[in-house]
PDB file of C-alpha atoms in Angstrom:
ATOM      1  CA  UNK A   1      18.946  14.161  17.438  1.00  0.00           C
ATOM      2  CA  UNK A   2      21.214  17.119  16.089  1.00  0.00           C
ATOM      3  CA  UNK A   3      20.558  18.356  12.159  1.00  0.00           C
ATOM      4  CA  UNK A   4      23.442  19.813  10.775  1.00  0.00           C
ATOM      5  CA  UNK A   5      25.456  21.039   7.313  1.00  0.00           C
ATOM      6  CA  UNK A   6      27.180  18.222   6.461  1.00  0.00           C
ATOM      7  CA  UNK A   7      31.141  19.308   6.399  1.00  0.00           C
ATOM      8  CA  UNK A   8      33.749  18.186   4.029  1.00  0.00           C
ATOM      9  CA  UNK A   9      36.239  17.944   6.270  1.00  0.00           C
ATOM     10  CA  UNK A  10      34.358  15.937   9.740  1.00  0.00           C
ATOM     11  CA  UNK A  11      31.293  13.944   8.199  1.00  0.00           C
ATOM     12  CA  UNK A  12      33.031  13.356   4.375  1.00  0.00           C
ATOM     13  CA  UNK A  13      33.753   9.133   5.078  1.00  0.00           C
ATOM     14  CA  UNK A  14      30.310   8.975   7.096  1.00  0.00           C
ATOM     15  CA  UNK A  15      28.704  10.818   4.380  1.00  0.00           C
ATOM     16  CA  UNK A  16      30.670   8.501   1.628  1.00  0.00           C
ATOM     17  CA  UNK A  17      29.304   5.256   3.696  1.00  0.00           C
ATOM     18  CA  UNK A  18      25.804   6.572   3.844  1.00  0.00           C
ATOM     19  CA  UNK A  19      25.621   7.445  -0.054  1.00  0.00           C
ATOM     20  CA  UNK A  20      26.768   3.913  -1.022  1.00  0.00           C
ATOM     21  CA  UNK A  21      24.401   2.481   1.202  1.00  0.00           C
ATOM     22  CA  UNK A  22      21.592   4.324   0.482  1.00  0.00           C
ATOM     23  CA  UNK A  23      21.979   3.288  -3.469  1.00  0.00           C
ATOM     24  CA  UNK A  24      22.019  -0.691  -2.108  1.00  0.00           C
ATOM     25  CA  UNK A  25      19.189  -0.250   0.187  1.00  0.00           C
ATOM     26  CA  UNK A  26      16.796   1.705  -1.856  1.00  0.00           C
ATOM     27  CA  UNK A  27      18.171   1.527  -5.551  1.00  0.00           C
ATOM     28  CA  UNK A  28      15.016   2.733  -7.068  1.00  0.00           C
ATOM     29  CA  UNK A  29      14.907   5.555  -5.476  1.00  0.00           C
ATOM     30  CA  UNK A  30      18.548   7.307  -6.593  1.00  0.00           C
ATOM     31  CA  UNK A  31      19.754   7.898  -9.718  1.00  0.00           C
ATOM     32  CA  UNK A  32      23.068   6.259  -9.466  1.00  0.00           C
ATOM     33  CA  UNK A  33      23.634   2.540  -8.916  1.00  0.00           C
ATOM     34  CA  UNK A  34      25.518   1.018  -6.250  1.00  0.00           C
ATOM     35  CA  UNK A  35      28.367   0.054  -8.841  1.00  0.00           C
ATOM     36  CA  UNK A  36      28.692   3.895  -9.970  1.00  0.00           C
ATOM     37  CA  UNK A  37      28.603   4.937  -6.322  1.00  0.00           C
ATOM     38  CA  UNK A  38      31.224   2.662  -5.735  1.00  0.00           C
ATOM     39  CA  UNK A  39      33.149   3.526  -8.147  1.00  0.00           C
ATOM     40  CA  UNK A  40      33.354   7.374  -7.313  1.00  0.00           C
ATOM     41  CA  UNK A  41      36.423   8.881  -5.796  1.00  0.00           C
ATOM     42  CA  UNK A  42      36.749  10.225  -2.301  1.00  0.00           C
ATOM     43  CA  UNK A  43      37.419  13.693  -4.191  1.00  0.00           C
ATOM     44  CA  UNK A  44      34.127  13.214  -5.887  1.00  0.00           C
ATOM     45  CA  UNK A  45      32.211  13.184  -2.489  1.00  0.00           C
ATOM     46  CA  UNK A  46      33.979  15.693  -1.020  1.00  0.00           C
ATOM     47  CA  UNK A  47      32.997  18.185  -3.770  1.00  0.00           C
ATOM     48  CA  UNK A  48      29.679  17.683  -2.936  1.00  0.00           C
ATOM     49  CA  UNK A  49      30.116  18.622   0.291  1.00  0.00           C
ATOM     50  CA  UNK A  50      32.606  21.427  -0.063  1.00  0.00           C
ATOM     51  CA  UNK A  51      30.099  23.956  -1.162  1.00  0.00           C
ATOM     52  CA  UNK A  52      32.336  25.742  -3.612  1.00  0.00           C
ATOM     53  CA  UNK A  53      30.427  25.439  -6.624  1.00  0.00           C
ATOM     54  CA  UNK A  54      27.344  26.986  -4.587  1.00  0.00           C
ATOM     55  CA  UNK A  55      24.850  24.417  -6.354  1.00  0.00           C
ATOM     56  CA  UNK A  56      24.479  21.779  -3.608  1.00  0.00           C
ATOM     57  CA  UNK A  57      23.831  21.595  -0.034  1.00  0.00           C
ATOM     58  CA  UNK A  58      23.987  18.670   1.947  1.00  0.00           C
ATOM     59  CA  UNK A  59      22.133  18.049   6.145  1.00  0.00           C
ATOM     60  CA  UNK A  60      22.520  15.257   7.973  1.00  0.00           C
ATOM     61  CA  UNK A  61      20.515  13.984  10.859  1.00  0.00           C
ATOM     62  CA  UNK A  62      23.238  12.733  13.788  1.00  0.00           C
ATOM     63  CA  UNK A  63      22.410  10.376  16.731  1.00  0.00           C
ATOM     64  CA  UNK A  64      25.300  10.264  19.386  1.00  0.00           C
ATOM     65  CA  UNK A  65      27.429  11.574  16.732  1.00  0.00           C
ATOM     66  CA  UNK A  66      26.442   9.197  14.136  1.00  0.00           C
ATOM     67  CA  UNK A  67      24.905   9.963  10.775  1.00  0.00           C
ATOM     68  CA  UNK A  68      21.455   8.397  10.527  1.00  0.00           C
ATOM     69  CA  UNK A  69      20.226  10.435   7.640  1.00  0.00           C
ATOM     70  CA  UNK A  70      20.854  12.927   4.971  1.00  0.00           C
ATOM     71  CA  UNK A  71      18.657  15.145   2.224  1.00  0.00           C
ATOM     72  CA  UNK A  72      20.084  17.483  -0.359  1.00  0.00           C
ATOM     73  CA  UNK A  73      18.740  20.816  -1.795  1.00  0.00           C
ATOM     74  CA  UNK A  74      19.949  21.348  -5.138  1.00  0.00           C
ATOM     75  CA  UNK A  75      20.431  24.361  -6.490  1.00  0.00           C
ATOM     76  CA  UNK A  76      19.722  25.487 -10.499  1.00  0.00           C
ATOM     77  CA  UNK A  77      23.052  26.091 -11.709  1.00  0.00           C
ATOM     78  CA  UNK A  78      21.380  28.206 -15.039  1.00  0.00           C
ATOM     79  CA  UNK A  79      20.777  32.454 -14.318  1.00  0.00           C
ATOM     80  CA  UNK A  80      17.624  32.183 -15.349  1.00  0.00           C
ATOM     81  CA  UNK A  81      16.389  28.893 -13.701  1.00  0.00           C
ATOM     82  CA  UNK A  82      18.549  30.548 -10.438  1.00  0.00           C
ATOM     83  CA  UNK A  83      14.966  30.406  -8.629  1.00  0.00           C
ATOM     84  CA  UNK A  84      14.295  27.209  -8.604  1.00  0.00           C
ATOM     85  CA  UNK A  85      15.974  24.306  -6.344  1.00  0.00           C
ATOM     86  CA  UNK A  86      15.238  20.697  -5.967  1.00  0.00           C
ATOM     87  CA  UNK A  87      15.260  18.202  -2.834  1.00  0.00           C
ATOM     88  CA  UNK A  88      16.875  14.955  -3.277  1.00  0.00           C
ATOM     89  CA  UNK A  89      19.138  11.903  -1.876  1.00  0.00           C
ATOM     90  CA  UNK A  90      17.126  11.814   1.197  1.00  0.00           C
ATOM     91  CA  UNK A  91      17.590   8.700   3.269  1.00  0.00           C
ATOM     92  CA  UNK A  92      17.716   7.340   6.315  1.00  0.00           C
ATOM     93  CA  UNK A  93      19.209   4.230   7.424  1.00  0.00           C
ATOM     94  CA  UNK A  94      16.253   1.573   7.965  1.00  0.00           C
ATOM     95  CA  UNK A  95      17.156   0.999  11.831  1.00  0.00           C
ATOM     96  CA  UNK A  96      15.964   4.938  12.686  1.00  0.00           C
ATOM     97  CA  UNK A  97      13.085   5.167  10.189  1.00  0.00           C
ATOM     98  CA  UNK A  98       9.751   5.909  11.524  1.00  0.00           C
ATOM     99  CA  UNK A  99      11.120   8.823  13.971  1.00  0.00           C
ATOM    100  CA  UNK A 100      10.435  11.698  12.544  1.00  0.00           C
ATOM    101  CA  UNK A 101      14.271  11.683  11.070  1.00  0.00           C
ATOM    102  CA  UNK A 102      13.120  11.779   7.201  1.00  0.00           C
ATOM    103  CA  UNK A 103      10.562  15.121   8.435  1.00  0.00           C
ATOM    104  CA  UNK A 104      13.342  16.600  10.366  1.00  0.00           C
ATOM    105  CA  UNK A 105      15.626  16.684   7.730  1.00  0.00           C
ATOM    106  CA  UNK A 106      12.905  18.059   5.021  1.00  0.00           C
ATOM    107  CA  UNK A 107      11.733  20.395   7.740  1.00  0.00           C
ATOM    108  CA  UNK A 108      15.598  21.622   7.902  1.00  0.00           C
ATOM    109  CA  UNK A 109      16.013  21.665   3.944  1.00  0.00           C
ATOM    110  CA  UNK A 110      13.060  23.997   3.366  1.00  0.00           C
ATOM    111  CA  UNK A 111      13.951  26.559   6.276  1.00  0.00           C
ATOM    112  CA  UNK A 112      17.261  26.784   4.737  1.00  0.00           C
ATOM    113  CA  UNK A 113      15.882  27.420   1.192  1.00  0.00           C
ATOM    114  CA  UNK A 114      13.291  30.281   2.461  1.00  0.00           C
ATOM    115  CA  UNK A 115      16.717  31.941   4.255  1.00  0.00           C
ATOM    116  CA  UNK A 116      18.069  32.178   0.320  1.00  0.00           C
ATOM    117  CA  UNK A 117      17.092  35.421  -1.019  1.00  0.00           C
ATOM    118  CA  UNK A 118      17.177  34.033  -4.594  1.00  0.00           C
ATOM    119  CA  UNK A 119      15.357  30.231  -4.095  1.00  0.00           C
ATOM    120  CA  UNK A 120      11.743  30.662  -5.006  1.00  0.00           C
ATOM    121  CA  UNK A 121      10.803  27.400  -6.004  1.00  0.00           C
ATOM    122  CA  UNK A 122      11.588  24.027  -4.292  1.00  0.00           C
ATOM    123  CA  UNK A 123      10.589  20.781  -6.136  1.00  0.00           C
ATOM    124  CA  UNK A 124      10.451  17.586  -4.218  1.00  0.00           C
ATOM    125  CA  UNK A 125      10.519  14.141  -6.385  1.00  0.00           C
ATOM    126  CA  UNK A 126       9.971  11.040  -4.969  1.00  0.00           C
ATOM    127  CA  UNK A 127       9.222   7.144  -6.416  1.00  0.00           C
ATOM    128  CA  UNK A 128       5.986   6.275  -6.678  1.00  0.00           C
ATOM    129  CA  UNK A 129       6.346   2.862  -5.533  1.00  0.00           C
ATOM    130  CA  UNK A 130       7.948   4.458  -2.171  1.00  0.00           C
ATOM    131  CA  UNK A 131       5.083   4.887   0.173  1.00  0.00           C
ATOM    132  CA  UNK A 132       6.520   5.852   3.395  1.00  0.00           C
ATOM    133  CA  UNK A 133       8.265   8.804   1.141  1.00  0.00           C
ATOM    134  CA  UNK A 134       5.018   9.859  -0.650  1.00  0.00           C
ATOM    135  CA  UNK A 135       3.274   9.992   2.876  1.00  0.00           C
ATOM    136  CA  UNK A 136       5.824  12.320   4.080  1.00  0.00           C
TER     137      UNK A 136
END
């Protein structure tokens, strides 16, 4: 299994395919709905893996060259809340779960936050009524 930056240019339809299911397979556990995903534009998912507004980072976990997973580390776009970051949009498609894929990625996420000078502060959320994600 390879972790890796997810990059706008190679992983952006794998990375679109992944989002949209990750909304139908776990709805309560993402913000968006599968309709709103749906609805987004290709631009819109390639902005949040273009890194040019600084605020959002995106890793993926690849098997034989095929995204299995992904987690996000957020990044406070207010000066004075510049400290503070957030891990979200984890998921990992159901056939590769219970591997070590979802610990992997968070593993990968918090190494890359401590490498910021400015991230202080990482807050993880997760749904309640998501056990295998509150045991991690």
């Amino acid at each position: 299994m390879k972790i890796r930056i997810l990059n706008k240019d190679r992983d952006l339809l794998a990375f679109k395919e992944i989002r949209i299911e990750s909304v139908c397979d776990t709805p309560a556990s993402f913000r968006a709905t599968q309709e709103e995903m749906e609805q987004r534009t290709i631009e819109s998912f390639q902005g949040q893996l273009s890194g040019e507004n600084g605020d959002c980072l995106f890793i993926g976990a690849f098997i034989d060259e095929v995204l299995v997973g992904v987690a996000a580390l957020f990044r406070n776009r207010n000066r004075k809340l510049a400290h503070k970051a957030e891990i979200g949009s984890v998921y990992v498609k159901p056939k590769h779960r219970n591997r070590g894929v979802a610990r992997m990625l968070l593993t990968e996420i918090i190494r890359t936050a401590q490498q910021s000078e400015n991230i202080k502060y990482i807050n993880l959320t997760v749904t309640t009524s998501n056990e295998p994600a509150v045991k991690l």
